[in-house]
Every structure is written in structure tokens, then in C-alpha cells.
PDB file of C-alpha atoms and ligand atoms in Angstrom:
ATOM      1  CA  MET A   1      55.876   5.889  55.802  1.00  0.00           C
ATOM      2  CA  ALA A   2      52.311   6.787  54.652  1.00  0.00           C
ATOM      3  CA  ASP A   3      50.202   3.927  52.825  1.00  0.00           C
ATOM      4  CA  LYS A   4      50.233   4.516  49.308  1.00  0.00           C
ATOM      5  CA  GLY A   5      47.400   6.656  47.800  1.00  0.00           C
ATOM      6  CA  LEU A   6      44.826   5.472  45.106  1.00  0.00           C
ATOM      7  CA  LEU A   7      45.363   6.224  41.490  1.00  0.00           C
ATOM      8  CA  LEU A   8      41.891   6.787  40.205  1.00  0.00           C
ATOM      9  CA  VAL A   9      41.686   6.876  36.344  1.00  0.00           C
ATOM     10  CA  LEU A  10      38.413   8.593  35.066  1.00  0.00           C
ATOM     11  CA  SER A  11      37.725   7.809  31.493  1.00  0.00           C
ATOM     12  CA  GLY A  12      35.236   7.036  28.983  1.00  0.00           C
ATOM     13  CA  PRO A  13      34.188   7.819  25.061  1.00  0.00           C
ATOM     14  CA  SER A  14      34.651  11.248  23.826  1.00  0.00           C
ATOM     15  CA  GLY A  15      31.807  13.572  24.462  1.00  0.00           C
ATOM     16  CA  VAL A  16      30.604  11.526  27.663  1.00  0.00           C
ATOM     17  CA  GLY A  17      31.369  14.484  29.755  1.00  0.00           C
ATOM     18  CA  LYS A  18      34.453  13.259  31.740  1.00  0.00           C
ATOM     19  CA  GLY A  19      35.726  16.894  31.776  1.00  0.00           C
ATOM     20  CA  THR A  20      32.209  18.448  33.467  1.00  0.00           C
ATOM     21  CA  VAL A  21      32.455  15.540  35.995  1.00  0.00           C
ATOM     22  CA  LYS A  22      36.142  16.031  36.622  1.00  0.00           C
ATOM     23  CA  SER A  23      35.510  19.744  37.226  1.00  0.00           C
ATOM     24  CA  ALA A  24      32.382  18.894  39.493  1.00  0.00           C
ATOM     25  CA  ILE A  25      34.638  16.677  41.944  1.00  0.00           C
ATOM     26  CA  VAL A  26      37.616  19.319  41.920  1.00  0.00           C
ATOM     27  CA  GLU A  27      35.346  22.287  42.471  1.00  0.00           C
ATOM     28  CA  LYS A  28      33.068  20.611  45.188  1.00  0.00           C
ATOM     29  CA  LYS A  29      36.150  18.968  46.843  1.00  0.00           C
ATOM     30  CA  VAL A  30      33.923  15.977  46.892  1.00  0.00           C
ATOM     31  CA  PHE A  31      36.681  13.820  48.750  1.00  0.00           C
ATOM     32  CA  PRO A  32      40.311  14.564  49.220  1.00  0.00           C
ATOM     33  CA  PHE A  33      42.506  14.133  46.289  1.00  0.00           C
ATOM     34  CA  GLU A  34      45.110  15.599  44.428  1.00  0.00           C
ATOM     35  CA  TYR A  35      44.563  16.046  40.241  1.00  0.00           C
ATOM     36  CA  SER A  36      47.151  15.238  38.078  1.00  0.00           C
ATOM     37  CA  VAL A  37      47.726  18.176  35.776  1.00  0.00           C
ATOM     38  CA  SER A  38      48.417  16.805  32.106  1.00  0.00           C
ATOM     39  CA  MET A  39      50.682  18.396  29.476  1.00  0.00           C
ATOM     40  CA  THR A  40      49.234  19.336  26.255  1.00  0.00           C
ATOM     41  CA  THR A  41      50.078  21.097  22.804  1.00  0.00           C
ATOM     42  CA  ARG A  42      46.459  22.206  22.343  1.00  0.00           C
ATOM     43  CA  LYS A  43      46.250  26.092  22.724  1.00  0.00           C
ATOM     44  CA  PRO A  44      44.433  27.162  26.238  1.00  0.00           C
ATOM     45  CA  ARG A  45      40.748  27.997  26.041  1.00  0.00           C
ATOM     46  CA  PRO A  46      39.309  30.991  27.237  1.00  0.00           C
ATOM     47  CA  GLY A  47      39.513  31.031  31.367  1.00  0.00           C
ATOM     48  CA  GLU A  48      42.088  27.964  31.071  1.00  0.00           C
ATOM     49  CA  VAL A  49      45.261  28.477  33.460  1.00  0.00           C
ATOM     50  CA  ASP A  50      48.393  27.120  32.692  1.00  0.00           C
ATOM     51  CA  GLY A  51      49.705  24.667  35.607  1.00  0.00           C
ATOM     52  CA  LYS A  52      45.952  24.327  36.746  1.00  0.00           C
ATOM     53  CA  ASP A  53      44.237  23.024  33.741  1.00  0.00           C
ATOM     54  CA  TYR A  54      46.825  21.672  32.066  1.00  0.00           C
ATOM     55  CA  TYR A  55      50.530  22.480  31.183  1.00  0.00           C
ATOM     56  CA  PHE A  56      50.521  24.042  27.899  1.00  0.00           C
ATOM     57  CA  VAL A  57      53.558  23.403  26.091  1.00  0.00           C
ATOM     58  CA  THR A  58      54.933  23.521  22.597  1.00  0.00           C
ATOM     59  CA  GLU A  59      55.065  20.254  20.327  1.00  0.00           C
ATOM     60  CA  GLU A  60      59.039  20.494  20.672  1.00  0.00           C
ATOM     61  CA  ARG A  61      58.667  20.335  24.549  1.00  0.00           C
ATOM     62  CA  PHE A  62      56.298  17.503  24.580  1.00  0.00           C
ATOM     63  CA  LYS A  63      58.466  15.338  22.308  1.00  0.00           C
ATOM     64  CA  GLN A  64      61.125  16.151  24.410  1.00  0.00           C
ATOM     65  CA  ALA A  65      58.981  15.053  27.595  1.00  0.00           C
ATOM     66  CA  ILE A  66      58.440  11.924  25.477  1.00  0.00           C
ATOM     67  CA  ASN A  67      62.155  11.065  24.763  1.00  0.00           C
ATOM     68  CA  ASP A  68      63.084  11.639  28.358  1.00  0.00           C
ATOM     69  CA  GLY A  69      60.723   9.341  29.578  1.00  0.00           C
ATOM     70  CA  GLU A  70      58.796  11.872  31.445  1.00  0.00           C
ATOM     71  CA  LEU A  71      55.225  10.827  31.040  1.00  0.00           C
ATOM     72  CA  LEU A  72      53.406   7.762  32.299  1.00  0.00           C
ATOM     73  CA  GLU A  73      51.230   7.768  29.216  1.00  0.00           C
ATOM     74  CA  TYR A  74      50.655  10.073  26.036  1.00  0.00           C
ATOM     75  CA  ASN A  75      48.069  10.136  23.312  1.00  0.00           C
ATOM     76  CA  ASN A  76      47.414  12.306  20.126  1.00  0.00           C
ATOM     77  CA  TYR A  77      43.867  13.356  20.076  1.00  0.00           C
ATOM     78  CA  VAL A  78      42.409  15.265  16.911  1.00  0.00           C
ATOM     79  CA  GLY A  79      45.952  16.673  16.095  1.00  0.00           C
ATOM     80  CA  ASN A  80      47.173  17.688  19.706  1.00  0.00           C
ATOM     81  CA  TYR A  81      49.278  15.730  22.357  1.00  0.00           C
ATOM     82  CA  TYR A  82      48.028  15.252  25.649  1.00  0.00           C
ATOM     83  CA  GLY A  83      50.148  13.517  28.423  1.00  0.00           C
ATOM     84  CA  THR A  84      50.449  12.518  31.830  1.00  0.00           C
ATOM     85  CA  PRO A  85      53.693  13.674  33.849  1.00  0.00           C
ATOM     86  CA  LEU A  86      54.924  10.574  35.751  1.00  0.00           C
ATOM     87  CA  ALA A  87      56.992  12.196  38.499  1.00  0.00           C
ATOM     88  CA  PRO A  88      54.284  14.282  40.267  1.00  0.00           C
ATOM     89  CA  VAL A  89      51.974  11.092  40.331  1.00  0.00           C
ATOM     90  CA  LYS A  90      54.568   8.694  41.786  1.00  0.00           C
ATOM     91  CA  LYS A  91      55.197  11.414  44.505  1.00  0.00           C
ATOM     92  CA  MET A  92      51.737  12.034  45.352  1.00  0.00           C
ATOM     93  CA  LEU A  93      50.970   8.293  45.651  1.00  0.00           C
ATOM     94  CA  GLU A  94      54.024   7.789  47.732  1.00  0.00           C
ATOM     95  CA  GLU A  95      52.972  10.514  49.998  1.00  0.00           C
ATOM     96  CA  GLY A  96      49.659   8.670  50.630  1.00  0.00           C
ATOM     97  CA  LYS A  97      47.617  10.870  48.548  1.00  0.00           C
ATOM     98  CA  ASP A  98      44.894   9.844  46.272  1.00  0.00           C
ATOM     99  CA  VAL A  99      45.454  11.009  42.637  1.00  0.00           C
ATOM    100  CA  LEU A 100      42.509  11.488  39.834  1.00  0.00           C
ATOM    101  CA  LEU A 101      43.572  11.196  36.308  1.00  0.00           C
ATOM    102  CA  GLU A 102      41.086  12.370  33.646  1.00  0.00           C
ATOM    103  CA  ILE A 103      42.125  10.940  30.281  1.00  0.00           C
ATOM    104  CA  ASP A 104      40.715   9.172  27.184  1.00  0.00           C
ATOM    105  CA  VAL A 105      40.527   5.501  26.665  1.00  0.00           C
ATOM    106  CA  ASN A 106      43.701   5.270  24.945  1.00  0.00           C
ATOM    107  CA  GLY A 107      45.841   6.618  27.715  1.00  0.00           C
ATOM    108  CA  ALA A 108      43.800   4.881  30.407  1.00  0.00           C
ATOM    109  CA  GLN A 109      44.564   1.459  28.877  1.00  0.00           C
ATOM    110  CA  LYS A 110      48.308   2.383  28.739  1.00  0.00           C
ATOM    111  CA  VAL A 111      47.975   3.273  32.320  1.00  0.00           C
ATOM    112  CA  ARG A 112      46.369  -0.076  32.952  1.00  0.00           C
ATOM    113  CA  GLU A 113      49.435  -1.731  31.697  1.00  0.00           C
ATOM    114  CA  LYS A 114      51.990  -0.062  33.760  1.00  0.00           C
ATOM    115  CA  MET A 115      49.814   0.673  36.997  1.00  0.00           C
ATOM    116  CA  PRO A 116      47.162  -2.355  37.231  1.00  0.00           C
ATOM    117  CA  ASP A 117      46.729  -1.294  40.904  1.00  0.00           C
ATOM    118  CA  GLY A 118      44.638   1.800  39.765  1.00  0.00           C
ATOM    119  CA  VAL A 119      41.069   1.989  40.126  1.00  0.00           C
ATOM    120  CA  PHE A 120      39.678   2.413  36.425  1.00  0.00           C
ATOM    121  CA  ILE A 121      36.281   4.224  36.229  1.00  0.00           C
ATOM    122  CA  PHE A 122      34.569   3.853  33.012  1.00  0.00           C
ATOM    123  CA  LEU A 123      31.777   6.995  32.381  1.00  0.00           C
ATOM    124  CA  THR A 124      29.177   6.050  29.898  1.00  0.00           C
ATOM    125  CA  PRO A 125      26.607   7.900  28.348  1.00  0.00           C
ATOM    126  CA  PRO A 126      23.099   6.864  29.274  1.00  0.00           C
ATOM    127  CA  ASP A 127      22.261   5.678  25.533  1.00  0.00           C
ATOM    128  CA  LEU A 128      23.795   6.458  22.484  1.00  0.00           C
ATOM    129  CA  HIS A 129      20.684   8.556  21.523  1.00  0.00           C
ATOM    130  CA  THR A 130      21.375  10.976  24.449  1.00  0.00           C
ATOM    131  CA  LEU A 131      25.362  10.917  23.434  1.00  0.00           C
ATOM    132  CA  HIS A 132      24.017  12.161  19.888  1.00  0.00           C
ATOM    133  CA  LEU A 133      21.638  15.004  21.435  1.00  0.00           C
ATOM    134  CA  ARG A 134      24.674  16.162  23.491  1.00  0.00           C
ATOM    135  CA  LEU A 135      27.116  16.295  20.621  1.00  0.00           C
ATOM    136  CA  GLU A 136      24.298  18.136  18.675  1.00  0.00           C
ATOM    137  CA  HIS A 137      23.493  20.496  21.637  1.00  0.00           C
ATOM    138  CA  ARG A 138      27.297  21.590  21.516  1.00  0.00           C
ATOM    139  CA  GLY A 139      26.485  22.803  18.163  1.00  0.00           C
ATOM    140  CA  THR A 140      30.107  22.640  17.171  1.00  0.00           C
ATOM    141  CA  GLU A 141      30.110  19.773  14.858  1.00  0.00           C
ATOM    142  CA  SER A 142      28.275  18.874  11.636  1.00  0.00           C
ATOM    143  CA  GLU A 143      26.003  15.894  11.365  1.00  0.00           C
ATOM    144  CA  GLU A 144      28.677  13.904   9.447  1.00  0.00           C
ATOM    145  CA  VAL A 145      31.286  14.516  12.274  1.00  0.00           C
ATOM    146  CA  ILE A 146      28.723  13.650  14.915  1.00  0.00           C
ATOM    147  CA  LEU A 147      27.785  10.432  13.380  1.00  0.00           C
ATOM    148  CA  GLY A 148      31.430   9.596  12.995  1.00  0.00           C
ATOM    149  CA  ARG A 149      31.768  10.444  16.926  1.00  0.00           C
ATOM    150  CA  ILE A 150      29.018   7.983  17.659  1.00  0.00           C
ATOM    151  CA  GLU A 151      30.484   5.191  15.608  1.00  0.00           C
ATOM    152  CA  GLN A 152      33.705   5.707  17.749  1.00  0.00           C
ATOM    153  CA  ALA A 153      31.751   5.926  21.026  1.00  0.00           C
ATOM    154  CA  ARG A 154      30.251   2.416  19.954  1.00  0.00           C
ATOM    155  CA  LYS A 155      33.678   1.184  19.710  1.00  0.00           C
ATOM    156  CA  GLU A 156      35.218   2.826  22.703  1.00  0.00           C
ATOM    157  CA  ILE A 157      32.206   1.475  24.850  1.00  0.00           C
ATOM    158  CA  LEU A 158      33.370  -2.032  24.437  1.00  0.00           C
ATOM    159  CA  VAL A 159      36.658  -1.189  26.009  1.00  0.00           C
ATOM    160  CA  MET A 160      34.537  -0.670  29.196  1.00  0.00           C
ATOM    161  CA  GLN A 161      35.315  -4.525  29.946  1.00  0.00           C
ATOM    162  CA  ASP A 162      39.009  -3.507  30.961  1.00  0.00           C
ATOM    163  CA  TYR A 163      37.761  -1.200  33.774  1.00  0.00           C
ATOM    164  CA  ASP A 164      36.739  -1.856  37.399  1.00  0.00           C
ATOM    165  CA  TYR A 165      33.549   0.099  37.422  1.00  0.00           C
ATOM    166  CA  ALA A 166      30.999   1.694  35.065  1.00  0.00           C
ATOM    167  CA  VAL A 167      29.246   5.188  35.957  1.00  0.00           C
ATOM    168  CA  VAL A 168      26.146   6.236  33.946  1.00  0.00           C
ATOM    169  CA  ASN A 169      26.592  10.262  33.520  1.00  0.00           C
ATOM    170  CA  ASP A 170      22.742  10.934  33.505  1.00  0.00           C
ATOM    171  CA  THR A 171      23.267  13.426  35.562  1.00  0.00           C
ATOM    172  CA  VAL A 172      26.887  15.021  36.862  1.00  0.00           C
ATOM    173  CA  ALA A 173      25.601  14.905  40.397  1.00  0.00           C
ATOM    174  CA  ASN A 174      24.564  11.369  40.049  1.00  0.00           C
ATOM    175  CA  ALA A 175      27.873  10.355  38.469  1.00  0.00           C
ATOM    176  CA  VAL A 176      29.819  12.400  41.193  1.00  0.00           C
ATOM    177  CA  ASP A 177      27.868  10.524  44.004  1.00  0.00           C
ATOM    178  CA  HIS A 178      28.746   7.267  42.346  1.00  0.00           C
ATOM    179  CA  ILE A 179      32.366   8.067  42.108  1.00  0.00           C
ATOM    180  CA  LYS A 180      32.700   9.166  45.735  1.00  0.00           C
ATOM    181  CA  ALA A 181      30.961   5.774  46.622  1.00  0.00           C
ATOM    182  CA  ILE A 182      33.597   3.988  44.897  1.00  0.00           C
ATOM    183  CA  VAL A 183      36.469   5.741  46.089  1.00  0.00           C
ATOM    184  CA  ASP A 184      35.215   5.106  49.704  1.00  0.00           C
ATOM    185  CA  ALA A 185      34.414   1.378  49.032  1.00  0.00           C
ATOM    186  CA  GLU A 186      38.020   1.191  47.504  1.00  0.00           C
ATOM    187  CA  HIS A 187      39.655   2.582  50.708  1.00  0.00           C
ATOM    188  CA  VAL A 188      38.270  -0.278  52.593  1.00  0.00           C
ATOM    189  CA  SER A 189      38.593  -3.224  50.139  1.00  0.00           C
ATOM    190  CA  VAL A 190      40.311  -6.219  51.780  1.00  0.00           C
ATOM    191  CA  LYS A 191      42.979  -6.172  49.048  1.00  0.00           C
ATOM    192  CA  ARG A 192      44.061  -2.654  50.167  1.00  0.00           C
ATOM    193  CA  VAL A 193      43.941  -2.851  53.929  1.00  0.00           C
ATOM    194  CA  ILE A 194      45.040  -6.474  54.779  1.00  0.00           C
ATOM    195  CA  ASP A 195      48.596  -5.356  55.162  1.00  0.00           C
ATOM    196  CA  ASP A 196      47.861  -2.913  57.738  1.00  0.00           C
ATOM    197  CA  TYR A 197      45.914  -5.809  59.785  1.00  0.00           C
ATOM    198  CA  ARG A 198      48.759  -8.165  59.249  1.00  0.00           C
ATOM    199  CA  LYS A 199      51.106  -5.648  60.843  1.00  0.00           C
ATOM    200  CA  MET A 200      48.440  -5.353  63.733  1.00  0.00           C
ATOM    201  CA  VAL A 201      48.185  -8.922  64.638  1.00  0.00           C
ATOM    202  CA  MET A 202      52.016  -9.373  64.314  1.00  0.00           C
ATOM    203  CA  GLU A 203      52.463  -6.284  66.713  1.00  0.00           C
ATOM    204  CA  ASP A 204      50.344  -7.960  69.343  1.00  0.00           C
TER     205      ASP A 204
HETATM  206  P1  5GP B 301      40.113  18.722  26.105  1.00  0.00           P
HETATM  207  O1  5GP B 301      41.147  19.299  24.766  1.00  0.00           O
HETATM  208  O2  5GP B 301      38.714  18.736  25.631  1.00  0.00           O
HETATM  209  O3  5GP B 301      40.490  19.000  27.366  1.00  0.00           O
HETATM  210  O4  5GP B 301      40.548  17.084  26.149  1.00  0.00           O
HETATM  211  C1  5GP B 301      40.680  16.146  24.840  1.00  0.00           C
HETATM  212  C2  5GP B 301      40.698  14.770  25.565  1.00  0.00           C
HETATM  213  O5  5GP B 301      42.043  14.441  25.848  1.00  0.00           O
HETATM  214  C3  5GP B 301      39.477  14.409  26.642  1.00  0.00           C
HETATM  215  O6  5GP B 301      39.072  13.120  26.064  1.00  0.00           O
HETATM  216  C4  5GP B 301      40.389  14.321  27.878  1.00  0.00           C
HETATM  217  O7  5GP B 301      39.826  13.183  28.715  1.00  0.00           O
HETATM  218  C5  5GP B 301      41.919  13.774  27.260  1.00  0.00           C
HETATM  219  N1  5GP B 301      43.136  14.155  27.941  1.00  0.00           N
HETATM  220  C6  5GP B 301      43.290  15.085  28.759  1.00  0.00           C
HETATM  221  N2  5GP B 301      44.295  14.712  29.115  1.00  0.00           N
HETATM  222  C7  5GP B 301      44.831  13.597  28.817  1.00  0.00           C
HETATM  223  C8  5GP B 301      46.045  13.046  29.232  1.00  0.00           C
HETATM  224  O8  5GP B 301      46.978  13.543  30.065  1.00  0.00           O
HETATM  225  N3  5GP B 301      46.480  11.868  28.660  1.00  0.00           N
HETATM  226  C9  5GP B 301      45.485  11.394  27.885  1.00  0.00           C
HETATM  227  N4  5GP B 301      45.625  10.320  27.179  1.00  0.00           N
HETATM  228  N5  5GP B 301      44.155  11.888  27.425  1.00  0.00           N
HETATM  229  C10 5GP B 301      44.026  13.158  28.137  1.00  0.00           C
END
């Protein structure tokens, strides 16, 4: 049987750029992995493809998935549900494939409780001032909403203590390089390879 793959959980405060970093990893195929496509009740944005970016579903279908235990975790974020379908994640890990989840901090906390073996990567803004500028630059929120988000980010940054790694998103290229280094190191960490070596010395 193939060795189990790594469960890579990329999370961090809202507005930090998780989606952009994830897209860069996916597009440049920085390392071999499968992306876990989430289910959501939010409407697709222009250019988003059902089954690739998300599974876009109705609230009724989402609630059925919750009731039937189909989700590893889920959360309601600004009025929309988001969740990780469990079966494909389990299957890919069992096939020895690394699986990447890009989810919010609430979801990551639930995954940590159920799958503590995962590699939990916390993406941080270089500082709160930069986060403020980024949110302003997006131009979609009022100053009041932005200040609310900064306050939220202050609290979310403290949950970093439950993660394995903190990666600063100063530039997307730097963040991607650090994540690749983490994945490479995790593949050779003794706790993950010791069983193979035990088998090797027993066979000889
Ligand atoms: P967006 O609507 O911008 O695509 O995503 C909004 C937020 O939902 C982001 O913080 C993203 O990381 C998070 N998200 C995406 N998929 C999931 C998921 O399956 N579970 C959870 N808990 N959060 C998710």
C-alpha cells in the first residue's frame, strides 16, 4: 500500500491573501498535490468554474451534506456556507497524494481536532498596516468595515499558536517558496519516515 499523503492546511486571517497564494501554487504546480475543492453556497464569481474552484450548491444541498456527515468541516462566513467534502480528501490521502486545503481559521481549527497529523500553515500579513492598505486597495469596503476586519485580524493572528508554521505573505513568490520548503521538509521528517526505516531494518 502507498504511504499516506500529507494533509496540507493553508489558513490565516481574512484578507491576508490565502486565495492568491493557493492559486499561485496551483497554477505553477510548485509541488505535486491535489487541491481539495470546497462546497459553497456563495454564487460563482466571473471566471469561476463549478467543480474546479468550488462546488457551487444550494443551501438545501449544503445542509443535507452537513446532516449526512459528508463534510470534514464547514463554516458560515459572511452569510455563505463553505465546507470541505470528506470522502475525496480521505481517498487521495490513502492513495499517497498530498492534499491542499485553503480554508478559514475556524475550519482549520476543526480539521486540527479531527486530523492532528496534518501540516498546519498560517499565512500572516507582514504587519497590520499592510493589511489595512490591502483592504483599502481592494476598494470594496468602507473604512468602518475595514477597521472591523483589522480588529478581526488582530484576534485571528493570535490563533497562530495552534499551527505548525507561520509564513509571511510579503510577496506571493516568497510565500510560495516558504510553503514549498515546508512541504519538502515534512516529507523527510523523522516522524513521517520512521516506519519505512523500521520495516527496512526488520527485513534485512
Ligand atoms: P471566497 O468567498 O473569497 O472564495 O472565500 C471566503 C473564505 O472562505 C476564505 O477565507 C476561504 O479561505 C474560506 N473557505 C474556502 N473554502 C472553505 C472551506 O471549505 N471551509 C472553510 N471553513 N472555509 C473555506
